[in-house]
Short mmCIF file of C-alpha atoms and ligand atoms in Angstrom, two decimals:
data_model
loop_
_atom_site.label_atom_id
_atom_site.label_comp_id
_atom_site.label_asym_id
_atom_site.label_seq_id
_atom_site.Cartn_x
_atom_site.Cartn_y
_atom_site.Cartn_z
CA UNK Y 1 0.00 0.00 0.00
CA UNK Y 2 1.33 3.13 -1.00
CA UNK Y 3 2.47 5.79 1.69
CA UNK Y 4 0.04 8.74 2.91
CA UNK Y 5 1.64 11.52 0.97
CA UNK Y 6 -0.86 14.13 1.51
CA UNK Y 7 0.42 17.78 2.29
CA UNK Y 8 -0.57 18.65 5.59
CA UNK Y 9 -1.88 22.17 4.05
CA UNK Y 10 -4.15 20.53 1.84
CA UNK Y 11 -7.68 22.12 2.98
CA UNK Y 12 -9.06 18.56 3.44
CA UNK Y 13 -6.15 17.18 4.73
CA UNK Y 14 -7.71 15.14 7.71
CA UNK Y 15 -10.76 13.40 5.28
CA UNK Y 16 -7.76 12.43 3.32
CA UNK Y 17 -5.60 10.69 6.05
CA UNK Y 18 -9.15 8.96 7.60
CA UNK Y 19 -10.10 7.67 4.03
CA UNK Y 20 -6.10 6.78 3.82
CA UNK Y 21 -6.60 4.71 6.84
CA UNK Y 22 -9.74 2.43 5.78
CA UNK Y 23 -8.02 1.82 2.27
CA UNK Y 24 -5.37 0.03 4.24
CA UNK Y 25 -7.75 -1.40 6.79
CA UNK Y 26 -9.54 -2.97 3.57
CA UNK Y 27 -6.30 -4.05 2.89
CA UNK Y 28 -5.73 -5.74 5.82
CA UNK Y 29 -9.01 -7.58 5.70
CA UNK Y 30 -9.63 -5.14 8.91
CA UNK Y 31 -12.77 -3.30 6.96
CA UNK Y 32 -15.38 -4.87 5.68
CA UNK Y 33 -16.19 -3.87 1.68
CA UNK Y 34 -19.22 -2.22 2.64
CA UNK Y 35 -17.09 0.23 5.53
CA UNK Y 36 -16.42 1.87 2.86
CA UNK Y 37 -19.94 3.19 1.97
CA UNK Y 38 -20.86 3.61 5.40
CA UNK Y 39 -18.10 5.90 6.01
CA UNK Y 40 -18.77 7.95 2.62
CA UNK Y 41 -22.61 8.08 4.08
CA UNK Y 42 -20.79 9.28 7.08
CA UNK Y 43 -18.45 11.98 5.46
CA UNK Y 44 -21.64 13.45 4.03
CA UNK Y 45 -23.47 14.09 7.40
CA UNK Y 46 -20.54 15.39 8.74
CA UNK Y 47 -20.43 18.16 5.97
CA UNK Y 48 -23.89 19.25 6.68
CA UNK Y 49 -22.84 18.83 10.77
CA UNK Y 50 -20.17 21.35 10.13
CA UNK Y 51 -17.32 18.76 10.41
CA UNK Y 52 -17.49 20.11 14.71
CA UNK Y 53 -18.48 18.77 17.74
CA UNK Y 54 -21.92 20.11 18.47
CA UNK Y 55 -23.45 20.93 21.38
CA UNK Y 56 -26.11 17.90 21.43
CA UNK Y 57 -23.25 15.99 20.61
CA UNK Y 58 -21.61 16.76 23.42
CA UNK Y 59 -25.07 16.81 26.00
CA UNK Y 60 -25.13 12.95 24.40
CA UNK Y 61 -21.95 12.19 25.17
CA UNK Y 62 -21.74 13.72 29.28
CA UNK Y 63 -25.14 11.63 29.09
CA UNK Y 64 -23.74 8.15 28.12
CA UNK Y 65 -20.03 8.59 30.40
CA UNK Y 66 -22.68 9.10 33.13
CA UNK Y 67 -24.60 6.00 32.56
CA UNK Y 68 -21.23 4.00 31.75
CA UNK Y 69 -19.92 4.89 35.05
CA UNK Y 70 -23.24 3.82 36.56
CA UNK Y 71 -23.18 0.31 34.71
CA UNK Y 72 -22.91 -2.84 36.60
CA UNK Y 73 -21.50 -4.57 33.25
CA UNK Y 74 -20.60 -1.95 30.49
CA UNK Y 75 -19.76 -3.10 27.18
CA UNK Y 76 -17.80 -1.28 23.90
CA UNK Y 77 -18.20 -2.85 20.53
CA UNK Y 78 -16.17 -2.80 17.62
CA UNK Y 79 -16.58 -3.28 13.97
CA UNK Y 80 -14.27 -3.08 11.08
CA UNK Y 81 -14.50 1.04 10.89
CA UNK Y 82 -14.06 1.50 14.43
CA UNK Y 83 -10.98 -0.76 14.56
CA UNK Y 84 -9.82 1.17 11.04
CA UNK Y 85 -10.46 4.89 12.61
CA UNK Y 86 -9.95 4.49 16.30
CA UNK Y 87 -8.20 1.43 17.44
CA UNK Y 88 -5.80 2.65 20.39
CA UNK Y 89 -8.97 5.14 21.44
CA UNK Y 90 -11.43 2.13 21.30
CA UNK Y 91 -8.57 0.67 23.94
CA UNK Y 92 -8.33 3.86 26.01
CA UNK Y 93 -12.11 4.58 26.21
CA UNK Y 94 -13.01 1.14 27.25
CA UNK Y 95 -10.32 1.41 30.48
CA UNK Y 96 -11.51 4.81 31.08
CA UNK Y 97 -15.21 3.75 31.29
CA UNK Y 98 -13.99 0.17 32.92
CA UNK Y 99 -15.98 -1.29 30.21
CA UNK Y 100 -15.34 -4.56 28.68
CA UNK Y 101 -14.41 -4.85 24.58
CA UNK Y 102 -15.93 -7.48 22.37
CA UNK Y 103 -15.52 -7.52 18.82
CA UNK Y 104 -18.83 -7.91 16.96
CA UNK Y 105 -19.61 -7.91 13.42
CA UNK Y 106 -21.80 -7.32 10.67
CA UNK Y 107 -19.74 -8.70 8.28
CA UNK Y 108 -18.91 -11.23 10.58
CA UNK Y 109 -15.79 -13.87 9.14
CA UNK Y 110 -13.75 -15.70 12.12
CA UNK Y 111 -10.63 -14.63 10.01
CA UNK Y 112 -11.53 -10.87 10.37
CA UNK Y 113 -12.34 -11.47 13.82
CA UNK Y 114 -8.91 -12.61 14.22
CA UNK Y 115 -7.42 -9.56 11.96
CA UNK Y 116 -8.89 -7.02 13.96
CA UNK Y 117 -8.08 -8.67 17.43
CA UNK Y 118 -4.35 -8.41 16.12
CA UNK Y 119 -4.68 -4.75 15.36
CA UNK Y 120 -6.33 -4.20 18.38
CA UNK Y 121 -3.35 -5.83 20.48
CA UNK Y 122 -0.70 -3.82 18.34
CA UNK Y 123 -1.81 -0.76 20.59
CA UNK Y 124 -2.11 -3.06 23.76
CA UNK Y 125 -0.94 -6.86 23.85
CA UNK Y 126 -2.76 -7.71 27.00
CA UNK Y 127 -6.24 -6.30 26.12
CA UNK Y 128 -8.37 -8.25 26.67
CA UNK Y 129 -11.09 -9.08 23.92
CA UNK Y 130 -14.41 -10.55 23.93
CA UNK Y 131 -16.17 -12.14 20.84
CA UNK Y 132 -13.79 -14.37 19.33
CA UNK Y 133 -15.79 -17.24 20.66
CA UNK Y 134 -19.06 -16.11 20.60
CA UNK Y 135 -22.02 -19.00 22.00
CA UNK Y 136 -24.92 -16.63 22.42
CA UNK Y 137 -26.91 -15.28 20.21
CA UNK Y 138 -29.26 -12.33 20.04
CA UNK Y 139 -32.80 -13.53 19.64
CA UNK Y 140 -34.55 -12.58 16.67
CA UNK Y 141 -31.41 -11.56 14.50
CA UNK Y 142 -30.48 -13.96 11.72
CA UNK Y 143 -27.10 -15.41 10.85
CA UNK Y 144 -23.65 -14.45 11.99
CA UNK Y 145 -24.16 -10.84 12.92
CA UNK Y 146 -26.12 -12.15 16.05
CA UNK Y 147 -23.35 -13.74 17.62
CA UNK Y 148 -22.18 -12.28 21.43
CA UNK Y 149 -20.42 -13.43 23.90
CA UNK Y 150 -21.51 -14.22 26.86
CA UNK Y 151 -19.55 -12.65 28.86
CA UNK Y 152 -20.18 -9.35 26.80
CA UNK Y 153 -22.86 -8.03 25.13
CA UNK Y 154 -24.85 -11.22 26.55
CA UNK Y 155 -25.13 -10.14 29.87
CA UNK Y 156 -24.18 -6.47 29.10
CA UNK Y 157 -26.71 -3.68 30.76
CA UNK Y 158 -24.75 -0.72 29.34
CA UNK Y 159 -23.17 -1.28 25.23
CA UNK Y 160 -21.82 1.13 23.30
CA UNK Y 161 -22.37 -0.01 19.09
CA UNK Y 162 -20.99 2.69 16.92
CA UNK Y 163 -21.37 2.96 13.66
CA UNK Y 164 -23.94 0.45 13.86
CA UNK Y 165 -26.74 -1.05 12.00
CA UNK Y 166 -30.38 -0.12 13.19
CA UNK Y 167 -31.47 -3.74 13.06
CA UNK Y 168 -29.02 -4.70 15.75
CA UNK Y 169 -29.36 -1.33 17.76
CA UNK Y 170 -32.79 -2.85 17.93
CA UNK Y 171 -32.52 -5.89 18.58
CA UNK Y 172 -30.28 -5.10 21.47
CA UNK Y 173 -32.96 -2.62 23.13
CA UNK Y 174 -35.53 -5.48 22.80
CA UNK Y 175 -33.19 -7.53 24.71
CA UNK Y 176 -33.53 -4.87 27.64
CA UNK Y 177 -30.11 -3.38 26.63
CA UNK Y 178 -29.10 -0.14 27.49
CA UNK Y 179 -27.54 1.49 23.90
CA UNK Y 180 -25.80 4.20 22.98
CA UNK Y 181 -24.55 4.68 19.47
CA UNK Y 182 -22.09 7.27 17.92
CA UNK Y 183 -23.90 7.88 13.98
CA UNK Y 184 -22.94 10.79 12.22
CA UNK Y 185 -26.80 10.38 10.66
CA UNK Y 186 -29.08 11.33 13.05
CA UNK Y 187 -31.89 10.08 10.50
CA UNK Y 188 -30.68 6.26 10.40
CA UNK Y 189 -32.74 3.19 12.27
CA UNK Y 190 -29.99 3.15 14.79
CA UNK Y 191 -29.87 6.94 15.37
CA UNK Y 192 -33.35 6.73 16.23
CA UNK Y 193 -33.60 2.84 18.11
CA UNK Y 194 -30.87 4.04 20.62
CA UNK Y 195 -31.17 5.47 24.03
CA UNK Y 196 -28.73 7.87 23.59
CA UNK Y 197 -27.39 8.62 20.24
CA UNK Y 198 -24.36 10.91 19.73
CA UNK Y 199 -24.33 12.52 16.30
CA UNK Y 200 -20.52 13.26 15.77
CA UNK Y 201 -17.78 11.79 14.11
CA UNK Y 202 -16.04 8.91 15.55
CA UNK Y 203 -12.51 10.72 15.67
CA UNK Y 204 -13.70 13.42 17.03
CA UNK Y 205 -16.40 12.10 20.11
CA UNK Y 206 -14.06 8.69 21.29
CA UNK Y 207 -11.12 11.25 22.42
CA UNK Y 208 -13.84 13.79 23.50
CA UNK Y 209 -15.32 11.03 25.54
CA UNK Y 210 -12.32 9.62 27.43
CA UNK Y 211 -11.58 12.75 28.80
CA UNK Y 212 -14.97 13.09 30.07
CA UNK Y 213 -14.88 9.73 31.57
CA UNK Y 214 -11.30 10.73 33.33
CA UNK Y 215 -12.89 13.48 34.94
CA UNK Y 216 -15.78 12.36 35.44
CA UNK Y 217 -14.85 9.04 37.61
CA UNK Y 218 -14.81 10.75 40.43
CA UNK Y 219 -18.37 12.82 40.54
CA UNK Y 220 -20.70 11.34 43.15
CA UNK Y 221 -23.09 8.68 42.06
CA UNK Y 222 -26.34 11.07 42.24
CA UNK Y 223 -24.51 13.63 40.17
CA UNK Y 224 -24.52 11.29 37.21
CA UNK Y 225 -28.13 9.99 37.92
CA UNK Y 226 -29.35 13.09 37.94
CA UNK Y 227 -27.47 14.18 34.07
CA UNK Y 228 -29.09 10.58 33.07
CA UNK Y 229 -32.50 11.88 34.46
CA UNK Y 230 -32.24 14.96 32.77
CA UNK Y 231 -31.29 13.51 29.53
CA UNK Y 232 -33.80 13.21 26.56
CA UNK Y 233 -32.47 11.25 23.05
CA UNK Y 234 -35.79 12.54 21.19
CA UNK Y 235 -34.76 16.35 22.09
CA UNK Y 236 -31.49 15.32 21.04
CA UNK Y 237 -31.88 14.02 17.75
CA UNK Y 238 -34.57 17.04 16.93
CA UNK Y 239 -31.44 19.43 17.91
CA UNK Y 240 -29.54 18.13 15.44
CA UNK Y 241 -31.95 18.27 12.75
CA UNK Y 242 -32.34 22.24 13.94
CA UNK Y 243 -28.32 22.51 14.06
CA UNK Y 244 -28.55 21.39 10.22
CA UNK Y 245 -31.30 23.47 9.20
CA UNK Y 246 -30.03 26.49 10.72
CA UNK Y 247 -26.74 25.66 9.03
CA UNK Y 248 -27.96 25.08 5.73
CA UNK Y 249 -29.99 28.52 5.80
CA UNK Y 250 -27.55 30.67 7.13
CA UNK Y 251 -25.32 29.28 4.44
CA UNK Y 252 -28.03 29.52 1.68
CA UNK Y 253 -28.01 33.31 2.81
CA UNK Y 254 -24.54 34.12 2.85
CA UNK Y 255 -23.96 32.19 0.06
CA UNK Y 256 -21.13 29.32 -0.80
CA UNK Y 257 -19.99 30.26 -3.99
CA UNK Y 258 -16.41 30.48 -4.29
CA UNK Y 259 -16.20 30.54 -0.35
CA UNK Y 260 -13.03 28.59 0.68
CA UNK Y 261 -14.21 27.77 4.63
CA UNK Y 262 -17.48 26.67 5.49
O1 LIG Q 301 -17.31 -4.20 10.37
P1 LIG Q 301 -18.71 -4.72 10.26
O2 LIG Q 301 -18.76 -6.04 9.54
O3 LIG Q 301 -19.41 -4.81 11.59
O4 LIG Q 301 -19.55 -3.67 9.36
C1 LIG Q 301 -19.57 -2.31 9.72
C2 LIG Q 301 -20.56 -1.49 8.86
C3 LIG Q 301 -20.35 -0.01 9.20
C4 LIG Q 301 -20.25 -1.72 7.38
C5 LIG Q 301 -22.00 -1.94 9.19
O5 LIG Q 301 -22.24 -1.84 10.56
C6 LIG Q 301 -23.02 -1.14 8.40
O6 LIG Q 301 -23.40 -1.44 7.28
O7 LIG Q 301 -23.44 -0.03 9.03
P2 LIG Q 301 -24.47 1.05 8.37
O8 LIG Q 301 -25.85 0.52 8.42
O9 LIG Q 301 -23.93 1.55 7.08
O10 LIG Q 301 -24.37 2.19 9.44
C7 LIG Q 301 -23.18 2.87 9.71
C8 LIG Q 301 -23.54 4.28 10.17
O11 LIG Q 301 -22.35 4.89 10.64
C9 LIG Q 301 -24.10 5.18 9.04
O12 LIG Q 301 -25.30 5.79 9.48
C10 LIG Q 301 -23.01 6.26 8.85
O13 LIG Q 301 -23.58 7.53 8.62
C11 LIG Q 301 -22.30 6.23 10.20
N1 LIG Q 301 -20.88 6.59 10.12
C12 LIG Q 301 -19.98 6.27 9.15
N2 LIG Q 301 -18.77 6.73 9.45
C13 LIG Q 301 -18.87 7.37 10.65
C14 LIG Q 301 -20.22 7.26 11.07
N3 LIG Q 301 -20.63 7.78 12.24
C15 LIG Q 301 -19.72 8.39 13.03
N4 LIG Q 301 -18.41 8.51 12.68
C16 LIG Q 301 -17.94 8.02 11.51
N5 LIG Q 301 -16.66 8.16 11.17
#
């Protein structure tokens, strides 16, 4: 695979260097063929987002550390994008929120199981991984993508599926799951199944979120319960959908022709 050589002035330097990444993660047999799409999908809502951290972003995000912190057995899942974008992050966030990591699939192949378990230990060789021997499965989800371990996502209260797909974010509520998602489409099944859904880019909300979790750890228990009692996803998601609007029009206004920042 040919070397990033990408000018760090170029004005889209950084959806350059992600895109970079998942070519070699396809590569690798990390990414799934169809990561690809789903991250182009993804680029797109981050244009309209503003390519930023936005403020229901960031009320989602305060909202899941909190319930994290509060969960008896917290779980982080990874795909083949999350282990392409953010594997040493993935690592990090999981320690922060003393959750446990399993590796589940859409795509699911044992061999790219493996691949990304190897990636995953290039950052950290004694993490410790769930999912590579899955004997549960989620009821009412056909074929491999239903697999979880049992000591993960199986007895999980509290799981974190980015970049996920609604049928799963679904099925995991029915199972009495507690799920957050990160989905730069606040429109998609799994924006909208999740109880809490943060509407940022991956890059941007797993390092956003481990420092919240580091200083959060120590606020008192009713602290938390009370920014988990105050939280509403449905306000949320309609935020973002105002964010975008308001974007859009105040663009529209100003006008984007020949404008080199938006
Ligand atoms: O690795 P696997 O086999 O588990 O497969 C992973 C994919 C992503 C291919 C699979 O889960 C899938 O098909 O997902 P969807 O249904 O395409 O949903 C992915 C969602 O993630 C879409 O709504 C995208 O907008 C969103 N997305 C893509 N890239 C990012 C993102 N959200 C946040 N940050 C990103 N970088």
């Amino acid at each position: 695979m040919a070397r990033f050589m990408v000018p760090k002035s170029h004005p889209r330097y950084w959806s350059l260097y992600y895109r970079h990444k998942l070519e070699e993660a396809l590569e690798k047999g990390i990414l799934a063929k169809a990561g690809m799409i789903a991250h182009g999908r993804g680029e797109a809502f981050d244009y309209l987002i503003g390519e930023k951290t936005i403020e229901p972003a960031e009320k989602a995000m305060k909202a899941a550390v909190a319930k994290f912190l509060l969960a008896e057995h917290p779980v982080v899942s990874v795909n083949g994008n999350v282990a392409a974008l953010v594997p040493e992050e993935t690592i990090e966030l999981a320690n922060a929120l003393n959750a446990k990591l399993e590796i589940n699939l859409f795509y699911r192949s044992e061999e790219r199981v493996r691949t990304i378990a190897d990636e995953l230990r290039k950052y950290d060789p004694d993490v410790e991984l769930l999912g590579i021997n899955p004997t549960k499965r989620i009821p009412n989800l056909e074929s491999e993508r239903g697999k979880v371990d049992e000591e993960g996502i199986w007895k999980a209260d509290v799981v974190l599926v980015p970049l996920e797909d609604g049928d799963r974010t679904e099925a995991l509520v029915a199972m009495g799951k507690f799920v957050v998602t990160v989905d730069l489409n606040p429109l998609s099944r799994s924006a909208r199944m999740a109880d809490i859904t943060i509407v940022d880019n991956i890059v941007r909300a797993y390092p956003y979120m481990i420092k919240l979790a580091e200083e959060m750890r120590s606020w008192p228990r009713e602290k938390l319960e009370r920014i988990i009692r105050n939280y509403d996803n449905g306000r949320t998601l309609n935020a973002v959908l105002i964010h975008v609007r308001d974007r859009l029009t105040e663009l529209a206004e100003g006008g984007i022709w020949r404008r080199k920042e938006l």
